[in-house]
């Protein structure tokens, strides 16, 4: 008998939780012979009845544990709290909206239980039902980050995965504040088996990720897992110096040979604006890294708990 902790981050999910609970209980029943379950719901500062729904469930079913944050700390913080508080030999992370099909769990469990892998993870091979513009930017993001980062970020990888305790402990030991889990899961290493599935649409409630939130998340991911953007300034600087040098030569020779005065107020303005833009852009990149460093140095806790029914050891 293995104990599986299922970590479920929830933010304003009062509609989705009952559906999810029903499904996960079915899956647990089908695995009765092999595993016992612990459902660890993280209420990430929901403004709706999520916490009440969770408390009701906890009263009915002692496998239901909940941790309720003092405010919204984000899904990354919720996952971290779950990983830290989980007690199972195997730990799963899963979304509550049923976009991560719970019925994959038995297969993931068997693959992991063979002892060859430390983690069985899932990736979506389609993005059906998603706005095309979002898919396009997602593709661009994966292409770019994999060029500039040594850590492999798998396209379409979900946070939905089942891990061994050893891997979970490794992840928990990374205490950084700016958490980009897709990168962290890969950075810690260990053997990962990938299971592919078609995109499933959300059962109830609505997505918490607006386009801008996703854009900011992807930028944070780049800052967390690559320092290549920091070299852009040096690279552009070198190129511009080269261009300037060539231009100077041309102008000097032209003036000597033909003696024509250099006219060009408009071109001058264009050049000044261009270089000014490049400089501001590079300072912006520096600023981004500096702000992340600033936040890390504060060493603020990743999350704060308001209430929970998990025993503190
Ligand atoms: N979530 C969370 N905190 C947040 C945003 C989301 O805990 O600040 C949870 C949410 O309740 C869900 C999961 O993270 O279980 C994935 O969120 P969502 O389904 O909105 O993302 P999408 O699937 O659209 O990328
Ligand atoms: Mg979802």
Short mmCIF file of C-alpha atoms and ligand atoms in Angstrom, two decimals:
data_model
loop_
_atom_site.label_atom_id
_atom_site.label_comp_id
_atom_site.label_asym_id
_atom_site.label_seq_id
_atom_site.Cartn_x
_atom_site.Cartn_y
_atom_site.Cartn_z
CA UNK A 1 0.00 0.00 0.00
CA UNK A 2 1.35 3.38 -1.03
CA UNK A 3 0.01 6.70 0.17
CA UNK A 4 -0.71 9.23 -2.56
CA UNK A 5 -1.13 12.91 -1.71
CA UNK A 6 -3.16 14.78 -4.30
CA UNK A 7 -2.47 18.52 -4.26
CA UNK A 8 -5.27 20.68 -5.63
CA UNK A 9 -4.79 24.46 -5.89
CA UNK A 10 -8.15 26.26 -5.82
CA UNK A 11 -8.85 29.92 -6.47
CA UNK A 12 -12.53 30.87 -6.65
CA UNK A 13 -13.53 27.33 -7.56
CA UNK A 14 -16.77 26.77 -5.64
CA UNK A 15 -18.46 25.44 -8.79
CA UNK A 16 -15.65 23.14 -9.85
CA UNK A 17 -14.77 21.48 -6.53
CA UNK A 18 -17.83 19.17 -6.25
CA UNK A 19 -17.26 17.81 -9.79
CA UNK A 20 -13.61 17.28 -9.06
CA UNK A 21 -14.25 15.58 -5.74
CA UNK A 22 -16.70 13.18 -7.35
CA UNK A 23 -14.14 12.22 -10.02
CA UNK A 24 -11.17 11.82 -7.69
CA UNK A 25 -13.20 9.67 -5.30
CA UNK A 26 -14.09 7.38 -8.22
CA UNK A 27 -10.41 7.11 -9.13
CA UNK A 28 -9.46 6.40 -5.50
CA UNK A 29 -12.06 3.63 -5.36
CA UNK A 30 -10.66 2.02 -8.49
CA UNK A 31 -7.21 2.01 -6.86
CA UNK A 32 -8.40 0.81 -3.46
CA UNK A 33 -6.21 -2.31 -3.57
CA UNK A 34 -2.98 -0.43 -4.24
CA UNK A 35 -3.08 2.97 -2.64
CA UNK A 36 -4.58 5.16 0.04
CA UNK A 37 -5.28 8.80 -0.73
CA UNK A 38 -4.96 12.19 0.89
CA UNK A 39 -6.60 15.13 -0.91
CA UNK A 40 -4.81 18.32 -0.08
CA UNK A 41 -6.85 21.32 -1.26
CA UNK A 42 -5.12 24.69 -1.17
CA UNK A 43 -7.54 27.60 -1.01
CA UNK A 44 -5.49 30.37 -2.57
CA UNK A 45 -7.32 33.32 -1.01
CA UNK A 46 -10.61 32.73 -2.82
CA UNK A 47 -13.26 35.42 -2.60
CA UNK A 48 -16.16 33.02 -3.10
CA UNK A 49 -17.45 30.08 -1.03
CA UNK A 50 -14.47 27.83 -1.82
CA UNK A 51 -13.37 27.54 1.80
CA UNK A 52 -16.88 26.63 2.95
CA UNK A 53 -17.16 23.96 0.26
CA UNK A 54 -13.81 22.54 1.38
CA UNK A 55 -14.78 22.54 5.07
CA UNK A 56 -18.01 20.70 4.29
CA UNK A 57 -16.07 18.10 2.35
CA UNK A 58 -13.51 17.74 5.14
CA UNK A 59 -16.33 17.05 7.59
CA UNK A 60 -17.73 14.26 5.42
CA UNK A 61 -14.44 12.72 4.34
CA UNK A 62 -11.39 12.55 6.54
CA UNK A 63 -9.11 12.18 3.51
CA UNK A 64 -9.89 15.80 2.66
CA UNK A 65 -7.31 18.23 4.03
CA UNK A 66 -7.37 21.92 3.32
CA UNK A 67 -4.99 24.82 3.72
CA UNK A 68 -6.45 28.27 3.38
CA UNK A 69 -4.17 31.20 2.53
CA UNK A 70 -4.58 34.69 3.99
CA UNK A 71 -4.84 36.13 0.46
CA UNK A 72 -4.23 35.17 -3.15
CA UNK A 73 -0.58 34.15 -3.46
CA UNK A 74 -0.84 32.53 -6.88
CA UNK A 75 -0.91 28.95 -8.10
CA UNK A 76 2.85 28.55 -7.73
CA UNK A 77 2.65 29.37 -4.02
CA UNK A 78 -0.33 27.04 -3.62
CA UNK A 79 1.59 24.17 -5.21
CA UNK A 80 4.60 24.88 -3.01
CA UNK A 81 2.49 24.83 0.14
CA UNK A 82 0.92 21.55 -0.97
CA UNK A 83 4.26 19.92 -1.71
CA UNK A 84 5.63 21.09 1.62
CA UNK A 85 2.68 19.80 3.66
CA UNK A 86 2.06 16.58 1.76
CA UNK A 87 2.79 13.34 3.59
CA UNK A 88 2.37 10.67 0.90
CA UNK A 89 5.16 8.56 -0.62
CA UNK A 90 3.82 9.69 -3.96
CA UNK A 91 2.56 13.20 -4.60
CA UNK A 92 0.33 14.39 -7.43
CA UNK A 93 -0.38 17.98 -8.47
CA UNK A 94 -3.67 18.46 -10.29
CA UNK A 95 -5.99 21.32 -11.33
CA UNK A 96 -9.46 21.36 -9.87
CA UNK A 97 -11.20 22.24 -13.15
CA UNK A 98 -10.87 18.68 -14.54
CA UNK A 99 -8.59 19.90 -17.32
CA UNK A 100 -6.12 17.41 -15.85
CA UNK A 101 -8.10 14.17 -16.21
CA UNK A 102 -8.00 12.36 -12.83
CA UNK A 103 -8.58 9.03 -14.60
CA UNK A 104 -4.97 9.16 -15.83
CA UNK A 105 -3.83 8.68 -12.23
CA UNK A 106 -3.96 4.85 -12.16
CA UNK A 107 -1.75 4.68 -15.24
CA UNK A 108 0.63 7.28 -13.81
CA UNK A 109 0.74 5.32 -10.58
CA UNK A 110 1.66 2.06 -12.31
CA UNK A 111 4.35 3.73 -14.41
CA UNK A 112 5.87 5.32 -11.33
CA UNK A 113 5.56 2.20 -9.23
CA UNK A 114 7.79 0.24 -11.64
CA UNK A 115 10.68 2.06 -10.00
CA UNK A 116 12.29 3.26 -13.23
CA UNK A 117 10.93 6.78 -13.08
CA UNK A 118 10.86 9.42 -10.38
CA UNK A 119 8.08 11.37 -11.99
CA UNK A 120 5.27 10.76 -14.45
CA UNK A 121 4.19 14.01 -16.04
CA UNK A 122 1.57 14.96 -18.59
CA UNK A 123 1.61 17.17 -21.63
CA UNK A 124 -1.16 18.40 -23.86
CA UNK A 125 -0.58 17.60 -27.50
CA UNK A 126 -3.43 19.80 -28.69
CA UNK A 127 -4.72 23.19 -27.66
CA UNK A 128 -8.22 22.79 -29.00
CA UNK A 129 -10.72 25.19 -27.46
CA UNK A 130 -8.07 27.80 -26.71
CA UNK A 131 -8.01 31.21 -28.45
CA UNK A 132 -5.59 30.92 -31.44
CA UNK A 133 -3.67 34.03 -30.39
CA UNK A 134 -2.95 32.45 -27.00
CA UNK A 135 -1.68 29.24 -28.64
CA UNK A 136 0.50 31.30 -30.98
CA UNK A 137 2.18 33.21 -28.16
CA UNK A 138 2.57 30.01 -26.15
CA UNK A 139 4.41 28.41 -29.09
CA UNK A 140 6.67 31.45 -29.44
CA UNK A 141 7.39 31.42 -25.73
CA UNK A 142 8.46 27.77 -25.68
CA UNK A 143 10.61 28.20 -28.79
CA UNK A 144 12.34 31.22 -27.28
CA UNK A 145 12.90 30.02 -23.73
CA UNK A 146 14.32 26.72 -24.97
CA UNK A 147 16.82 28.63 -27.11
CA UNK A 148 18.06 30.81 -24.26
CA UNK A 149 17.73 28.56 -21.23
CA UNK A 150 19.78 25.52 -20.30
CA UNK A 151 16.77 24.10 -18.46
CA UNK A 152 14.44 22.32 -20.85
CA UNK A 153 10.89 23.64 -20.75
CA UNK A 154 8.65 21.08 -22.46
CA UNK A 155 6.00 22.52 -24.80
CA UNK A 156 2.51 21.82 -23.56
CA UNK A 157 3.73 20.38 -20.26
CA UNK A 158 1.11 20.65 -17.53
CA UNK A 159 1.74 20.95 -13.84
CA UNK A 160 -0.25 17.70 -13.60
CA UNK A 161 2.22 15.04 -12.47
CA UNK A 162 2.88 12.28 -9.97
CA UNK A 163 6.24 12.38 -8.19
CA UNK A 164 8.17 10.38 -5.64
CA UNK A 165 8.84 11.80 -2.21
CA UNK A 166 12.52 12.18 -3.11
CA UNK A 167 11.72 14.50 -6.01
CA UNK A 168 9.17 16.44 -3.96
CA UNK A 169 11.78 17.05 -1.26
CA UNK A 170 14.17 18.30 -3.92
CA UNK A 171 11.56 20.75 -5.21
CA UNK A 172 10.70 21.96 -1.73
CA UNK A 173 14.39 22.63 -1.09
CA UNK A 174 14.28 25.29 -3.83
CA UNK A 175 12.99 28.18 -1.78
CA UNK A 176 13.06 30.89 -4.43
CA UNK A 177 10.30 33.47 -4.34
CA UNK A 178 9.82 33.84 -8.10
CA UNK A 179 8.66 30.29 -8.75
CA UNK A 180 8.29 29.05 -12.29
CA UNK A 181 7.32 25.43 -11.76
CA UNK A 182 7.67 24.29 -15.36
CA UNK A 183 11.33 25.19 -14.99
CA UNK A 184 11.78 23.98 -11.44
CA UNK A 185 10.37 20.50 -12.20
CA UNK A 186 12.88 20.19 -14.99
CA UNK A 187 15.79 21.83 -13.16
CA UNK A 188 15.79 19.35 -10.27
CA UNK A 189 16.38 16.55 -12.77
CA UNK A 190 15.30 12.97 -12.01
CA UNK A 191 13.74 10.61 -14.56
CA UNK A 192 10.50 11.86 -16.03
CA UNK A 193 8.10 9.85 -18.13
CA UNK A 194 5.73 11.87 -20.32
CA UNK A 195 2.12 10.92 -20.91
CA UNK A 196 0.34 12.75 -23.72
CA UNK A 197 -3.32 13.64 -23.90
CA UNK A 198 -5.70 15.86 -25.85
CA UNK A 199 -6.72 19.18 -24.34
CA UNK A 200 -9.86 19.04 -22.20
CA UNK A 201 -12.00 22.10 -21.61
CA UNK A 202 -12.73 23.39 -18.15
CA UNK A 203 -15.76 21.73 -16.51
CA UNK A 204 -17.07 24.64 -14.44
CA UNK A 205 -16.03 28.12 -13.32
CA UNK A 206 -13.65 30.15 -15.46
CA UNK A 207 -9.96 30.46 -16.17
CA UNK A 208 -7.92 32.68 -13.83
CA UNK A 209 -5.34 33.48 -16.47
CA UNK A 210 -5.87 36.57 -18.58
CA UNK A 211 -3.58 37.21 -21.52
CA UNK A 212 -1.59 39.81 -19.56
CA UNK A 213 -1.22 37.57 -16.53
CA UNK A 214 0.18 34.87 -18.81
CA UNK A 215 2.53 37.33 -20.50
CA UNK A 216 3.87 38.46 -17.14
CA UNK A 217 4.21 34.84 -16.01
CA UNK A 218 6.21 33.96 -19.11
CA UNK A 219 8.53 36.96 -18.63
CA UNK A 220 9.09 35.93 -15.01
CA UNK A 221 9.86 32.44 -16.29
CA UNK A 222 12.49 33.77 -18.66
CA UNK A 223 14.09 35.87 -15.93
CA UNK A 224 14.07 32.88 -13.58
CA UNK A 225 15.69 30.45 -15.99
CA UNK A 226 17.92 32.44 -18.32
CA UNK A 227 20.40 35.28 -18.09
CA UNK A 228 20.73 35.62 -21.85
CA UNK A 229 18.56 38.79 -22.03
CA UNK A 230 21.22 40.50 -19.90
CA UNK A 231 23.72 40.09 -22.73
CA UNK A 232 21.42 41.76 -25.27
CA UNK A 233 22.77 45.20 -24.27
CA UNK A 234 26.39 44.22 -24.91
CA UNK A 235 25.48 42.55 -28.18
CA UNK A 236 23.44 45.49 -29.52
CA UNK A 237 26.08 47.90 -28.25
CA UNK A 238 28.80 46.14 -30.22
CA UNK A 239 26.72 46.07 -33.40
CA UNK A 240 25.83 49.74 -33.12
CA UNK A 241 29.51 50.65 -32.57
CA UNK A 242 30.40 48.76 -35.71
CA UNK A 243 27.67 50.46 -37.74
CA UNK A 244 28.75 53.86 -36.40
CA UNK A 245 32.38 53.19 -37.31
CA UNK A 246 31.49 52.25 -40.88
CA UNK A 247 29.26 55.32 -41.22
CA UNK A 248 32.06 57.59 -39.95
CA UNK A 249 34.48 56.17 -42.54
CA UNK A 250 31.97 56.68 -45.34
CA UNK A 251 31.22 60.26 -44.34
CA UNK A 252 34.90 61.22 -43.91
CA UNK A 253 35.84 59.76 -47.29
CA UNK A 254 32.83 61.35 -49.01
CA UNK A 255 33.69 64.77 -47.56
CA UNK A 256 37.36 64.49 -48.63
CA UNK A 257 36.57 63.28 -52.12
CA UNK A 258 33.55 65.39 -52.98
CA UNK A 259 33.61 68.01 -50.27
CA UNK A 260 29.85 67.84 -49.90
CA UNK A 261 28.52 69.03 -46.56
CA UNK A 262 26.58 66.47 -44.57
CA UNK A 263 22.90 67.33 -44.63
CA UNK A 264 20.53 65.46 -42.43
CA UNK A 265 18.43 66.76 -39.59
CA UNK A 266 15.78 64.03 -40.14
CA UNK A 267 18.29 61.21 -40.27
CA UNK A 268 19.91 62.54 -37.11
CA UNK A 269 16.61 62.48 -35.25
CA UNK A 270 15.93 58.93 -36.43
CA UNK A 271 19.32 57.75 -35.22
CA UNK A 272 18.92 59.46 -31.85
CA UNK A 273 15.47 57.95 -31.34
CA UNK A 274 16.67 54.52 -32.39
CA UNK A 275 19.64 54.50 -30.05
CA UNK A 276 17.57 56.04 -27.26
CA UNK A 277 15.03 53.25 -27.71
CA UNK A 278 17.66 50.54 -27.62
CA UNK A 279 19.16 52.03 -24.46
CA UNK A 280 15.83 52.26 -22.66
CA UNK A 281 14.94 48.72 -23.71
CA UNK A 282 18.20 47.40 -22.28
CA UNK A 283 17.77 49.37 -19.07
CA UNK A 284 14.29 47.84 -18.86
CA UNK A 285 15.78 44.34 -19.03
CA UNK A 286 18.27 45.25 -16.32
CA UNK A 287 15.39 46.63 -14.26
CA UNK A 288 13.48 43.36 -14.58
CA UNK A 289 16.39 41.32 -13.27
CA UNK A 290 17.08 43.87 -10.56
CA UNK A 291 13.47 43.83 -9.37
CA UNK A 292 13.46 40.03 -9.19
CA UNK A 293 16.73 40.10 -7.25
CA UNK A 294 15.24 42.75 -4.95
CA UNK A 295 12.20 40.57 -4.24
CA UNK A 296 14.38 37.53 -3.58
CA UNK A 297 16.58 39.41 -1.10
CA UNK A 298 13.56 40.36 1.01
CA UNK A 299 13.10 36.67 1.82
CA UNK A 300 9.37 37.05 2.28
CA UNK A 301 7.50 33.80 2.92
CA UNK A 302 6.06 32.21 -0.23
CA UNK A 303 2.62 31.94 1.41
CA UNK A 304 0.80 32.69 4.66
CA UNK A 305 -1.84 30.41 6.14
CA UNK A 306 -5.07 31.65 7.68
CA UNK A 307 -6.58 28.30 8.60
CA UNK A 308 -6.03 24.62 7.90
CA UNK A 309 -6.93 21.14 9.08
CA UNK A 310 -3.46 19.73 8.44
CA UNK A 311 -1.62 18.67 11.57
CA UNK A 312 1.58 20.61 12.17
CA UNK A 313 4.37 18.21 12.99
N1 LIG B 1 -5.19 28.79 -9.31
C1 LIG B 1 -4.71 29.13 -8.06
N2 LIG B 1 -4.33 30.43 -7.81
C2 LIG B 1 -4.39 31.40 -8.78
C3 LIG B 1 -4.85 31.02 -10.07
C4 LIG B 1 -5.23 29.71 -10.30
O1 LIG B 1 -4.63 28.29 -7.16
O2 LIG B 1 -4.04 32.54 -8.49
C5 LIG B 1 -5.59 27.39 -9.58
C6 LIG B 1 -6.98 27.21 -10.14
O3 LIG B 1 -7.96 27.16 -9.12
C7 LIG B 1 -6.88 25.91 -10.91
C8 LIG B 1 -5.44 25.94 -11.40
O4 LIG B 1 -4.75 26.86 -10.58
O5 LIG B 1 -7.06 24.77 -10.10
C9 LIG B 1 -5.33 26.31 -12.86
O6 LIG B 1 -6.00 27.52 -13.10
P1 LIG B 1 -6.87 27.78 -14.41
O7 LIG B 1 -7.69 26.57 -14.71
O8 LIG B 1 -7.59 29.06 -14.21
O9 LIG B 1 -5.74 27.95 -15.49
P2 LIG B 1 -5.77 27.43 -17.00
O10 LIG B 1 -6.12 25.97 -16.96
O11 LIG B 1 -6.80 28.26 -17.68
O12 LIG B 1 -4.37 27.68 -17.49
MG1 LIG B 2 -7.70 25.21 -16.16
#
